[in-house]
Amino acid sequence: MSADGRTVNDVISFLQTCQGAESQERIKFYDGWAETYEQDHSILHYRAPNQAVDFLMENFSGRPEEVQVLDVACGSGLVAKLMIELGFKHFVGVDGSQGMLDQAAKTGFYKELRLALLGTDPLPAQTGVFDLVMIVGALRQGFVPVSVIRELCLAAKPGGYVCMSRNCLESEAANEYKVSLEAELQLMEEEGLWSHVNTKVTEKYMIDVYNCCDDVQNDKYTHGAKYLYRKSLQ
Ligand SMILES: C[S@@+](CC[C@H](N)C(=O)[O-])C[C@H]1O[C@@H](n2cnc3c(N)ncnc32)[C@H](O)[C@@H]1O
C-alpha cells in the first residue's frame, strides 16, 4: 500500500481503464498519471529500469561519464536515476507525455527534454549523435510502434549501442508486437545497420496487471525481454 492508501488493486483497476488504448489516448492517460507514476510503479514492483540497466552493464564497457545517452520514452526519469548512480552524466530525454516530462524535469538529470508522440512525430534527435539509446517500458502495442526502432538506430553514433526492454505480456496483441519487433531487429541486422550483442529474458518485470487473479496476494509477474544492438561503423 502507498502512503496515500492506494493498494495494488486500486492501481490495477486504474491501469485496466486504458487497456487496449492507442498511442494518443494512452499519452493522455500518462499525463493524468504522471504525479503518482513512480509511487504506483513501486506498488506494482516495476523492475524494468533496474533489469535494463543491469543488462546494459553486463554487456557494455564504455566509460559512463563520457557517454551521451538518449533516453526514449523516459517517463519520470527512473532509468536515468539508476544510470546516474553508475556514473552516467549526459542525458537527453524524449517522451510523448508533457506530464511525464514535467516530472523528469524536476529530477534535474536531463540537459534537454523533448516532447514527441513517436510513430506519429519523428524522433527529435540528430542522426549519429548518441553513444547509447535506451528505451524501457514502451515497446508495446499502443505505445511506441516497431517502425520507431530504425529511428533509434539512426540516432546512435556508428559503434554506439541501442538497449531495448519489453514487457512480455500474454495476449495476442502482445505476441503480434513481439513477432514484428523481433523480425525488424533481425531485418536491420541483415541490412547491415547493426549487430546483435545480447538478448536476455528475466523474471519479475512487474506484477501482471492484465492477467492477475482476484487474490493479488498470489501476485503473478510478467517476464521482461532485453535486447542490445551495436550500430555498424559505416
Ligand atoms: C511505462 S512508462 C516507462 C517510462 C520509463 N522509461 C520507465 O521505465 O519508468 C511508458 C512511457 O512511454 C511513453 N510513451 C508511450 N507511448 C509513447 C509514444 N508513442 N511516444 C512517446 N512516448 C510514449 C509514456 O508517456 C510513458 O512515459
Coordinates of N, CA and C and ligand atoms in Angstrom, one line a residue:
M1 N 0.8 -1.2 0.0 CA 0.0 0.0 0.0 C 0.9 1.3 0.0
S2 N 0.4 2.3 -0.7 CA 1.2 3.5 -0.8 C 0.9 4.4 0.4
A3 N 1.7 5.5 0.6 CA 1.5 6.5 1.7 C 0.1 7.0 1.7
D4 N -0.5 7.2 0.5 CA -1.9 7.8 0.4 C -3.0 6.7 0.4
G5 N -2.6 5.5 0.8 CA -3.6 4.4 0.9 C -3.9 3.6 -0.3
R6 N -3.3 3.9 -1.5 CA -3.6 3.2 -2.7 C -3.0 1.8 -2.6
T7 N -3.8 0.8 -3.0 CA -3.4 -0.6 -2.9 C -3.1 -1.1 -4.3
V8 N -2.5 -2.3 -4.4 CA -2.2 -2.9 -5.7 C -3.5 -3.0 -6.5
N9 N -4.6 -3.4 -5.9 CA -5.9 -3.5 -6.6 C -6.4 -2.2 -7.2
D10 N -6.1 -1.1 -6.4 CA -6.5 0.3 -6.9 C -5.7 0.6 -8.2
V11 N -4.4 0.3 -8.1 CA -3.6 0.7 -9.3 C -3.9 -0.2 -10.5
I12 N -4.2 -1.5 -10.2 CA -4.6 -2.4 -11.3 C -5.9 -1.9 -11.9
S13 N -6.9 -1.6 -11.1 CA -8.2 -1.1 -11.7 C -8.0 0.1 -12.5
F14 N -7.1 1.0 -12.0 CA -6.8 2.3 -12.8 C -6.2 1.9 -14.1
L15 N -5.2 1.1 -14.1 CA -4.5 0.7 -15.3 C -5.4 0.0 -16.3
Q16 N -6.3 -0.8 -15.8 CA -7.2 -1.5 -16.7 C -8.1 -0.6 -17.5
T17 N -8.3 0.7 -17.0 CA -9.1 1.6 -17.7 C -8.5 2.0 -19.1
C18 N -7.2 1.8 -19.2 CA -6.6 2.2 -20.5 C -6.2 1.0 -21.3
Q19 N -6.6 -0.2 -20.9 CA -6.2 -1.4 -21.7 C -6.8 -1.3 -23.1
G20 N -5.9 -1.6 -24.0 CA -6.3 -1.5 -25.4 C -6.3 -0.1 -26.1
A21 N -5.9 0.9 -25.3 CA -5.9 2.3 -25.8 C -4.8 2.4 -26.9
E22 N -5.0 3.3 -27.8 CA -3.9 3.5 -28.8 C -3.1 4.7 -28.3
S23 N -2.0 5.0 -29.0 CA -1.0 5.9 -28.5 C -1.5 7.3 -28.0
Q24 N -2.4 8.0 -28.8 CA -2.8 9.3 -28.4 C -3.6 9.3 -27.1
E25 N -4.5 8.3 -27.0 CA -5.3 8.2 -25.8 C -4.4 7.8 -24.6
R26 N -3.5 6.9 -24.9 CA -2.6 6.5 -23.8 C -1.7 7.6 -23.2
I27 N -1.3 8.5 -24.1 CA -0.5 9.6 -23.7 C -1.3 10.5 -22.7
K28 N -2.6 10.7 -23.0 CA -3.5 11.5 -22.1 C -3.5 10.8 -20.8
F29 N -3.6 9.5 -20.8 CA -3.6 8.7 -19.6 C -2.4 9.0 -18.8
Y30 N -1.2 8.9 -19.4 CA 0.0 9.2 -18.7 C 0.1 10.6 -18.2
D31 N -0.4 11.6 -19.0 CA -0.5 13.0 -18.5 C -1.2 13.0 -17.1
G32 N -2.3 12.3 -17.0 CA -3.1 12.3 -15.8 C -2.4 11.5 -14.7
W33 N -1.5 10.6 -15.1 CA -1.0 9.6 -14.1 C 0.4 10.1 -13.6
A34 N 1.0 11.1 -14.3 CA 2.4 11.4 -14.1 C 2.8 11.6 -12.6
E35 N 1.9 12.3 -11.8 CA 2.3 12.7 -10.5 C 2.4 11.5 -9.6
T36 N 1.6 10.4 -9.8 CA 1.7 9.3 -8.9 C 2.4 8.1 -9.6
Y37 N 2.9 8.3 -10.8 CA 3.5 7.2 -11.6 C 4.6 6.4 -10.8
E38 N 5.5 7.1 -10.2 CA 6.6 6.4 -9.5 C 6.1 5.6 -8.3
Q39 N 5.2 6.3 -7.6 CA 4.6 5.6 -6.4 C 3.8 4.4 -6.8
D40 N 3.0 4.5 -7.9 CA 2.2 3.3 -8.3 C 3.1 2.2 -8.9
H41 N 4.2 2.6 -9.6 CA 5.1 1.6 -10.1 C 5.8 0.9 -9.0
S42 N 6.1 1.5 -7.9 CA 6.7 0.8 -6.8 C 5.7 -0.2 -6.2
I43 N 4.4 0.2 -6.2 CA 3.4 -0.7 -5.7 C 3.3 -2.0 -6.6
L44 N 3.5 -1.7 -7.9 CA 3.4 -2.8 -8.9 C 4.7 -3.6 -9.1
H45 N 5.7 -3.3 -8.2 CA 7.0 -3.9 -8.2 C 7.6 -3.9 -9.6
Y46 N 7.6 -2.7 -10.2 CA 8.1 -2.4 -11.5 C 9.6 -2.5 -11.5
R47 N 10.2 -3.5 -12.1 CA 11.7 -3.7 -12.0 C 12.4 -3.5 -13.4
A48 N 11.6 -3.0 -14.4 CA 12.1 -2.9 -15.7 C 13.3 -2.0 -15.8
P49 N 13.3 -0.8 -15.2 CA 14.5 0.0 -15.3 C 15.8 -0.7 -14.7
N50 N 15.6 -1.3 -13.5 CA 16.7 -2.0 -12.9 C 17.2 -3.1 -13.7
Q51 N 16.3 -3.9 -14.3 CA 16.7 -5.0 -15.1 C 17.4 -4.6 -16.4
A52 N 16.9 -3.5 -17.0 CA 17.5 -3.0 -18.2 C 18.9 -2.4 -18.0
V53 N 19.1 -1.7 -16.9 CA 20.4 -1.1 -16.6 C 21.4 -2.2 -16.2
D54 N 20.9 -3.2 -15.4 CA 21.8 -4.3 -15.1 C 22.3 -5.1 -16.4
F55 N 21.3 -5.3 -17.3 CA 21.6 -6.0 -18.6 C 22.6 -5.1 -19.4
L56 N 22.4 -3.8 -19.4 CA 23.3 -2.9 -20.1 C 24.7 -3.1 -19.6
M57 N 24.8 -3.0 -18.2 CA 26.1 -3.0 -17.6 C 26.9 -4.4 -17.8
E58 N 26.1 -5.5 -17.9 CA 26.7 -6.8 -18.2 C 27.4 -6.8 -19.6
N59 N 27.0 -5.9 -20.4 CA 27.4 -6.0 -21.8 C 28.1 -4.8 -22.4
F60 N 28.3 -3.8 -21.5 CA 28.8 -2.5 -22.0 C 30.1 -2.2 -21.3
S61 N 31.1 -1.7 -22.1 CA 32.4 -1.5 -21.4 C 32.9 0.0 -21.6
G62 N 32.0 0.9 -22.0 CA 32.4 2.3 -22.2 C 32.6 3.0 -20.9
R63 N 33.2 4.2 -20.9 CA 33.3 5.0 -19.7 C 32.1 5.8 -19.5
P64 N 31.3 5.4 -18.4 CA 29.9 6.0 -18.3 C 29.9 7.5 -18.3
E65 N 30.9 8.2 -17.7 CA 30.9 9.6 -17.6 C 31.0 10.3 -19.0
E66 N 31.5 9.6 -20.0 CA 31.7 10.2 -21.3 C 30.5 9.9 -22.3
V67 N 29.6 9.1 -21.8 CA 28.6 8.6 -22.7 C 27.4 9.5 -22.9
Q68 N 27.0 9.8 -24.1 CA 25.8 10.6 -24.4 C 24.6 9.7 -24.5
V69 N 23.7 9.8 -23.6 CA 22.5 8.9 -23.6 C 21.3 9.6 -24.1
L70 N 20.6 8.9 -25.0 CA 19.2 9.3 -25.4 C 18.3 8.4 -24.7
D71 N 17.5 8.9 -23.8 CA 16.5 8.1 -23.0 C 15.1 8.3 -23.7
V72 N 14.7 7.3 -24.5 CA 13.5 7.4 -25.2 C 12.3 6.8 -24.4
A73 N 11.2 7.6 -24.4 CA 10.1 7.2 -23.5 C 10.6 7.3 -22.1
C74 N 11.2 8.4 -21.8 CA 12.0 8.5 -20.5 C 11.0 8.5 -19.3
G75 N 9.8 8.8 -19.5 CA 8.8 8.9 -18.4 C 9.3 9.9 -17.3
S76 N 9.3 9.5 -16.1 CA 9.6 10.4 -15.0 C 11.1 10.4 -14.7
G77 N 11.9 9.6 -15.4 CA 13.4 9.6 -15.2 C 13.9 8.4 -14.4
L78 N 13.2 7.3 -14.3 CA 13.6 6.2 -13.5 C 14.9 5.6 -14.0
V79 N 15.0 5.5 -15.4 CA 16.2 4.8 -16.0 C 17.4 5.7 -15.7
A80 N 17.3 7.0 -16.0 CA 18.4 7.9 -15.8 C 18.8 7.9 -14.3
K81 N 17.9 7.8 -13.4 CA 18.2 7.8 -12.0 C 19.2 6.7 -11.7
L82 N 18.9 5.5 -12.2 CA 19.8 4.3 -11.9 C 21.1 4.5 -12.6
M83 N 21.1 5.1 -13.8 CA 22.3 5.2 -14.6 C 23.3 6.2 -13.9
I84 N 22.7 7.3 -13.4 CA 23.5 8.3 -12.7 C 24.2 7.7 -11.5
E85 N 23.6 6.8 -10.8 CA 24.2 6.1 -9.7 C 25.5 5.3 -10.2
L86 N 25.5 5.0 -11.5 CA 26.6 4.2 -12.0 C 27.7 5.1 -12.7
G87 N 27.4 6.4 -12.7 CA 28.4 7.3 -13.2 C 28.1 8.0 -14.6
F88 N 26.9 7.6 -15.2 CA 26.5 8.3 -16.4 C 26.1 9.7 -16.0
K89 N 26.3 10.7 -17.0 CA 26.1 12.1 -16.6 C 25.3 12.8 -17.7
H90 N 25.3 12.3 -18.9 CA 24.7 13.2 -20.0 C 23.5 12.5 -20.6
F91 N 22.4 13.2 -20.4 CA 21.1 12.6 -20.8 C 20.2 13.6 -21.6
V92 N 19.7 13.1 -22.7 CA 18.6 13.8 -23.4 C 17.4 12.9 -23.2
G93 N 16.2 13.4 -22.8 CA 15.0 12.6 -22.7 C 14.0 12.9 -23.7
V94 N 13.2 11.9 -24.2 CA 12.1 12.1 -25.1 C 10.9 11.4 -24.5
D95 N 9.8 12.0 -24.6 CA 8.5 11.3 -24.2 C 7.3 12.0 -24.9
G96 N 6.2 11.3 -25.0 CA 5.0 11.8 -25.7 C 4.2 12.6 -24.7
S97 N 4.4 12.4 -23.4 CA 3.6 13.0 -22.4 C 4.2 14.2 -21.7
Q98 N 3.6 15.3 -21.8 CA 4.1 16.5 -21.2 C 4.1 16.4 -19.7
G99 N 3.1 15.7 -19.2 CA 3.0 15.4 -17.7 C 4.2 14.7 -17.2
M100 N 4.6 13.6 -18.0 CA 5.8 12.8 -17.6 C 7.1 13.6 -17.7
L101 N 7.2 14.4 -18.8 CA 8.4 15.2 -19.0 C 8.5 16.3 -17.9
D102 N 7.4 16.8 -17.4 CA 7.4 17.7 -16.2 C 8.0 17.0 -15.0
Q103 N 7.6 15.8 -14.8 CA 8.2 15.0 -13.7 C 9.7 14.8 -13.9
A104 N 10.1 14.5 -15.1 CA 11.5 14.2 -15.5 C 12.3 15.5 -15.3
A105 N 11.7 16.7 -15.6 CA 12.4 18.0 -15.5 C 12.8 18.2 -14.0
K106 N 11.9 17.8 -13.1 CA 12.1 18.1 -11.7 C 13.3 17.4 -11.2
T107 N 13.7 16.3 -11.8 CA 14.9 15.5 -11.3 C 16.2 16.2 -11.6
G108 N 16.2 17.1 -12.6 CA 17.5 17.8 -13.0 C 18.5 16.8 -13.7
F109 N 18.1 15.6 -14.1 CA 19.0 14.7 -14.7 C 19.3 15.0 -16.2
Y110 N 18.4 15.7 -16.8 CA 18.4 15.8 -18.3 C 18.9 17.2 -18.7
K111 N 19.8 17.2 -19.7 CA 20.2 18.5 -20.2 C 19.1 19.0 -21.2
E112 N 18.3 18.1 -21.7 CA 17.2 18.5 -22.6 C 16.1 17.5 -22.5
L113 N 14.9 18.0 -22.6 CA 13.7 17.1 -22.6 C 12.9 17.5 -23.8
R114 N 12.5 16.5 -24.6 CA 11.8 16.8 -25.9 C 10.5 16.0 -26.0
L115 N 9.5 16.7 -26.4 CA 8.1 16.2 -26.5 C 7.9 15.6 -27.9
A116 N 7.5 14.3 -28.0 CA 7.2 13.8 -29.3 C 6.3 12.5 -29.2
L117 N 5.3 12.4 -30.0 CA 4.5 11.2 -30.0 C 5.1 10.3 -31.1
L118 N 5.9 9.4 -30.6 CA 6.7 8.5 -31.5 C 5.8 7.6 -32.4
G119 N 6.1 7.5 -33.6 CA 5.3 6.8 -34.5 C 4.5 7.7 -35.4
T120 N 4.2 8.9 -34.8 CA 3.5 10.0 -35.5 C 4.5 11.1 -35.8
D121 N 5.1 11.6 -34.7 CA 6.2 12.6 -34.9 C 7.5 11.9 -35.1
P122 N 8.4 12.5 -35.8 CA 9.8 11.9 -35.9 C 10.5 12.0 -34.6
L123 N 11.4 11.0 -34.4 CA 12.2 11.1 -33.1 C 13.0 12.4 -33.1
P124 N 12.8 13.2 -32.1 CA 13.5 14.5 -32.2 C 15.0 14.4 -31.7
A125 N 15.8 13.8 -32.6 CA 17.2 13.6 -32.2 C 18.0 13.6 -33.5
Q126 N 19.2 14.2 -33.4 CA 20.1 14.3 -34.6 C 20.6 12.9 -34.9
T127 N 20.9 12.7 -36.1 CA 21.4 11.4 -36.6 C 22.9 11.2 -36.1
G128 N 23.2 10.0 -35.6 CA 24.6 9.7 -35.4 C 25.2 10.4 -34.2
V129 N 24.4 10.8 -33.2 CA 25.0 11.6 -32.1 C 25.2 10.9 -30.8
F130 N 24.4 9.9 -30.5 CA 24.3 9.3 -29.2 C 25.2 8.0 -29.1
D131 N 25.9 7.9 -28.0 CA 26.7 6.7 -27.7 C 25.7 5.5 -27.3
L132 N 24.6 5.9 -26.7 CA 23.7 4.9 -26.2 C 22.3 5.4 -26.3
V133 N 21.4 4.6 -26.8 CA 20.0 4.9 -26.9 C 19.3 3.9 -26.0
M134 N 18.5 4.3 -25.0 CA 17.8 3.4 -24.1 C 16.3 3.6 -24.4
I135 N 15.5 2.5 -24.4 CA 14.1 2.5 -24.4 C 13.6 1.4 -23.5
V136 N 12.9 1.8 -22.4 CA 12.4 0.9 -21.4 C 10.9 1.1 -21.1
G137 N 10.2 0.1 -21.2 CA 8.8 0.2 -20.8 C 7.8 0.7 -21.8
A138 N 8.3 0.9 -23.1 CA 7.4 1.5 -24.1 C 7.3 0.7 -25.4
L139 N 7.9 -0.5 -25.4 CA 7.8 -1.2 -26.7 C 6.7 -2.2 -26.5
R140 N 5.5 -1.7 -26.9 CA 4.3 -2.5 -26.7 C 3.2 -1.9 -27.7
Q141 N 2.3 -2.8 -28.0 CA 1.1 -2.4 -28.8 C 0.5 -1.2 -28.1
G142 N 0.2 -0.1 -28.8 CA -0.5 1.1 -28.2 C 0.5 2.0 -27.6
F143 N 1.8 1.7 -27.6 CA 2.9 2.6 -27.0 C 3.7 3.0 -28.2
V144 N 4.9 2.6 -28.3 CA 5.9 3.0 -29.4 C 5.8 2.0 -30.5
P145 N 5.5 2.3 -31.7 CA 5.4 1.3 -32.7 C 6.8 0.8 -33.2
V146 N 6.8 -0.4 -33.8 CA 8.0 -1.0 -34.2 C 8.8 -0.2 -35.2
S147 N 8.0 0.6 -36.0 CA 8.7 1.4 -37.0 C 9.7 2.4 -36.4
V148 N 9.6 2.7 -35.1 CA 10.5 3.7 -34.5 C 11.9 3.1 -34.2
I149 N 12.0 1.7 -34.2 CA 13.3 1.1 -34.0 C 14.4 1.6 -34.9
R150 N 14.0 1.8 -36.2 CA 15.0 2.3 -37.1 C 15.5 3.7 -36.7
E151 N 14.6 4.5 -36.2 CA 14.9 5.9 -35.8 C 15.9 5.8 -34.6
L152 N 15.7 4.8 -33.7 CA 16.6 4.7 -32.5 C 18.0 4.4 -33.0
C153 N 18.1 3.5 -34.0 CA 19.4 3.1 -34.6 C 20.0 4.4 -35.3
L154 N 19.2 5.1 -36.0 CA 19.7 6.3 -36.7 C 20.3 7.3 -35.7
A155 N 19.7 7.5 -34.5 CA 20.2 8.4 -33.5 C 21.5 8.0 -32.9
A156 N 21.8 6.7 -32.9 CA 23.1 6.3 -32.3 C 24.2 6.6 -33.2
K157 N 25.4 6.8 -32.6 CA 26.7 7.0 -33.3 C 27.1 5.7 -34.0
P158 N 27.9 5.7 -35.1 CA 28.5 4.5 -35.5 C 29.2 3.9 -34.3
G159 N 29.0 2.6 -34.1 CA 29.6 1.9 -32.9 C 28.9 2.1 -31.6
G160 N 27.8 2.9 -31.7 CA 27.0 3.2 -30.5 C 26.0 2.0 -30.2
Y161 N 25.4 2.1 -29.1 CA 24.5 0.9 -28.7 C 23.1 1.4 -28.6
V162 N 22.2 0.4 -28.8 CA 20.7 0.6 -28.6 C 20.3 -0.5 -27.7
C163 N 19.8 -0.1 -26.5 CA 19.3 -1.0 -25.5 C 17.8 -0.9 -25.3
M164 N 17.1 -2.0 -25.5 CA 15.7 -2.0 -25.5 C 15.1 -3.0 -24.5
S165 N 14.0 -2.6 -23.9 CA 13.4 -3.6 -22.9 C 11.9 -3.6 -23.1
R166 N 11.4 -4.8 -23.0 CA 10.0 -5.0 -23.3 C 9.3 -5.9 -22.3
N167 N 8.0 -5.6 -22.0 CA 7.2 -6.4 -21.1 C 6.7 -7.6 -21.8
C168 N 6.9 -8.8 -21.4 CA 6.4 -10.0 -22.1 C 5.0 -10.3 -21.6
L169 N 4.1 -9.5 -22.1 CA 2.7 -9.8 -21.7 C 2.1 -10.9 -22.5
E170 N 1.1 -11.6 -21.9 CA 0.5 -12.7 -22.5 C -0.8 -12.3 -23.2
S171 N -0.8 -11.9 -24.4 CA -2.0 -11.6 -25.2 C -1.7 -11.7 -26.6
E172 N -2.7 -11.8 -27.4 CA -2.5 -11.9 -28.9 C -1.8 -10.7 -29.4
A173 N -2.3 -9.5 -29.0 CA -1.7 -8.3 -29.5 C -0.2 -8.2 -29.0
A174 N 0.1 -8.6 -27.8 CA 1.5 -8.5 -27.3 C 2.4 -9.5 -28.1
N175 N 1.8 -10.6 -28.4 CA 2.6 -11.6 -29.2 C 2.8 -11.1 -30.6
E176 N 1.8 -10.5 -31.2 CA 2.0 -9.9 -32.6 C 3.1 -8.8 -32.6
Y177 N 3.1 -8.0 -31.5 CA 4.1 -6.9 -31.4 C 5.5 -7.6 -31.3
K178 N 5.6 -8.6 -30.4 CA 6.9 -9.2 -30.2 C 7.4 -9.8 -31.6
V179 N 6.5 -10.5 -32.3 CA 7.0 -11.1 -33.6 C 7.4 -10.0 -34.5
S180 N 6.7 -9.0 -34.6 CA 7.0 -7.9 -35.5 C 8.3 -7.2 -35.1
L181 N 8.4 -7.0 -33.8 CA 9.7 -6.3 -33.3 C 10.9 -7.2 -33.6
E182 N 10.8 -8.5 -33.3 CA 12.0 -9.3 -33.5 C 12.3 -9.5 -34.9
A183 N 11.3 -9.5 -35.8 CA 11.5 -9.6 -37.2 C 12.3 -8.3 -37.7
E184 N 11.9 -7.2 -37.2 CA 12.5 -5.9 -37.6 C 14.0 -5.9 -37.1
L185 N 14.2 -6.3 -35.8 CA 15.6 -6.3 -35.3 C 16.5 -7.2 -36.2
Q186 N 16.0 -8.3 -36.6 CA 16.8 -9.2 -37.4 C 17.0 -8.7 -38.8
L187 N 15.9 -8.1 -39.4 CA 16.0 -7.5 -40.7 C 17.1 -6.4 -40.7
M188 N 17.1 -5.6 -39.7 CA 18.0 -4.5 -39.6 C 19.5 -5.0 -39.5
E189 N 19.6 -6.2 -38.9 CA 20.9 -6.8 -38.8 C 21.3 -7.3 -40.2
E190 N 20.4 -7.9 -40.9 CA 20.6 -8.5 -42.3 C 21.0 -7.3 -43.2
E191 N 20.4 -6.2 -43.0 CA 20.7 -5.0 -43.8 C 22.0 -4.3 -43.4
G192 N 22.7 -4.9 -42.4 CA 24.0 -4.3 -42.0 C 23.9 -3.1 -41.2
L193 N 22.8 -2.7 -40.7 CA 22.6 -1.5 -39.9 C 23.2 -1.6 -38.5
W194 N 23.2 -2.8 -38.0 CA 23.7 -3.1 -36.6 C 24.0 -4.5 -36.4
S195 N 24.6 -4.9 -35.3 CA 24.9 -6.3 -35.0 C 24.3 -6.6 -33.6
H196 N 23.8 -7.8 -33.4 CA 23.2 -8.2 -32.2 C 24.3 -8.4 -31.1
V197 N 24.2 -7.9 -29.9 CA 25.1 -8.1 -28.9 C 24.6 -9.1 -27.9
N198 N 23.4 -8.9 -27.4 CA 22.8 -9.9 -26.5 C 21.3 -9.7 -26.4
T199 N 20.6 -10.8 -26.0 CA 19.2 -10.8 -25.6 C 19.1 -11.6 -24.3
K200 N 18.2 -11.1 -23.5 CA 18.0 -11.8 -22.2 C 16.6 -11.7 -21.7
V201 N 16.1 -12.7 -21.2 CA 14.7 -12.7 -20.6 C 14.9 -12.9 -19.1
T202 N 14.2 -12.0 -18.4 CA 14.4 -12.0 -16.9 C 13.0 -12.1 -16.3
E203 N 12.9 -12.8 -15.2 CA 11.6 -12.9 -14.5 C 11.3 -11.7 -13.7
K204 N 10.1 -11.5 -13.3 CA 9.6 -10.5 -12.4 C 9.9 -9.1 -12.9
Y205 N 9.4 -8.8 -14.1 CA 9.5 -7.5 -14.6 C 8.6 -6.5 -13.9
M206 N 7.3 -7.0 -13.7 CA 6.4 -6.3 -12.8 C 5.1 -7.2 -12.6
I207 N 4.3 -6.8 -11.7 CA 3.0 -7.5 -11.5 C 2.3 -7.5 -12.8
D208 N 1.7 -8.7 -13.1 CA 0.9 -8.8 -14.4 C -0.5 -8.2 -14.1
V209 N -0.7 -6.9 -14.5 CA -1.9 -6.2 -14.2 C -3.1 -6.7 -15.1
Y210 N -2.8 -7.3 -16.2 CA -3.9 -7.7 -17.1 C -4.3 -9.2 -16.9
N211 N -3.4 -10.0 -16.3 CA -3.8 -11.4 -16.1 C -3.8 -11.8 -14.6
C212 N -4.0 -10.8 -13.8 CA -3.9 -11.1 -12.3 C -5.2 -11.8 -11.9
C213 N -5.1 -12.6 -10.8 CA -6.3 -13.2 -10.3 C -6.9 -12.3 -9.3
D214 N -8.1 -12.6 -8.7 CA -8.7 -11.7 -7.8 C -7.9 -11.6 -6.5
D215 N -7.1 -12.7 -6.2 CA -6.3 -12.6 -5.0 C -4.9 -12.1 -5.3
V216 N -4.7 -10.8 -5.1 CA -3.4 -10.3 -5.5 C -2.3 -10.7 -4.5
Q217 N -2.7 -11.4 -3.5 CA -1.6 -11.9 -2.6 C -0.8 -12.9 -3.4
N218 N -1.5 -13.6 -4.3 CA -0.7 -14.6 -5.2 C -0.3 -13.9 -6.4
D219 N 0.4 -12.8 -6.3 CA 0.8 -12.0 -7.4 C 1.5 -12.8 -8.5
K220 N 1.0 -12.5 -9.7 CA 1.6 -13.1 -10.9 C 2.4 -12.0 -11.6
Y221 N 3.6 -12.4 -12.0 CA 4.5 -11.4 -12.6 C 4.7 -11.7 -14.1
T222 N 5.0 -10.6 -14.8 CA 5.4 -10.8 -16.2 C 6.9 -11.0 -16.3
H223 N 7.4 -11.5 -17.4 CA 8.8 -11.5 -17.7 C 9.2 -10.3 -18.4
G224 N 10.5 -9.9 -18.5 CA 10.9 -8.8 -19.3 C 12.0 -9.3 -20.3
A225 N 11.9 -8.8 -21.6 CA 12.9 -9.2 -22.5 C 13.8 -8.0 -22.8
K226 N 15.1 -8.2 -22.8 CA 16.0 -7.1 -23.1 C 16.8 -7.4 -24.4
Y227 N 17.1 -6.4 -25.2 CA 17.8 -6.6 -26.4 C 18.9 -5.5 -26.5
L228 N 20.1 -5.9 -26.8 CA 21.2 -4.9 -27.0 C 21.8 -5.1 -28.4
Y229 N 21.8 -4.0 -29.2 CA 22.4 -4.0 -30.5 C 23.5 -2.9 -30.6
R230 N 24.5 -3.2 -31.5 CA 25.6 -2.2 -31.7 C 25.5 -1.7 -33.1
K231 N 25.4 -0.4 -33.3 CA 25.3 0.2 -34.7 C 26.6 -0.1 -35.4
S232 N 26.4 -0.4 -36.7 CA 27.6 -0.6 -37.6 C 28.5 0.6 -37.7
L233 N 29.7 0.4 -38.0 CA 30.7 1.5 -38.1 C 30.5 2.4 -39.3
Q234 N 29.9 1.8 -40.4 CA 29.7 2.6 -41.6 C 28.3 2.6 -42.0
Ligands
LIG1 C1 5.8 2.5 -18.6 S1 6.4 4.2 -19.0 C2 8.1 3.9 -19.0 C3 8.8 5.2 -18.6 C4 10.3 5.0 -18.2 N1 11.1 4.5 -19.3 C5 10.4 4.0 -17.1 O1 10.8 2.8 -17.3 O2 9.9 4.3 -15.9 C6 6.0 4.4 -20.7 C7 6.3 5.8 -21.2 O3 6.2 5.7 -22.6 C8 5.6 6.9 -23.0 N2 5.0 6.7 -24.3 C9 4.1 5.7 -24.6 N3 3.8 5.7 -25.9 C10 4.6 6.7 -26.5 C11 4.8 7.2 -27.8 N4 4.1 6.7 -28.9 N5 5.6 8.3 -28.0 C12 6.3 8.8 -26.9 N6 6.2 8.3 -25.7 C13 5.4 7.3 -25.5 C14 4.6 7.3 -21.9 O4 4.3 8.6 -21.9 C15 5.4 6.9 -20.7 O5 6.1 7.9 -20.1

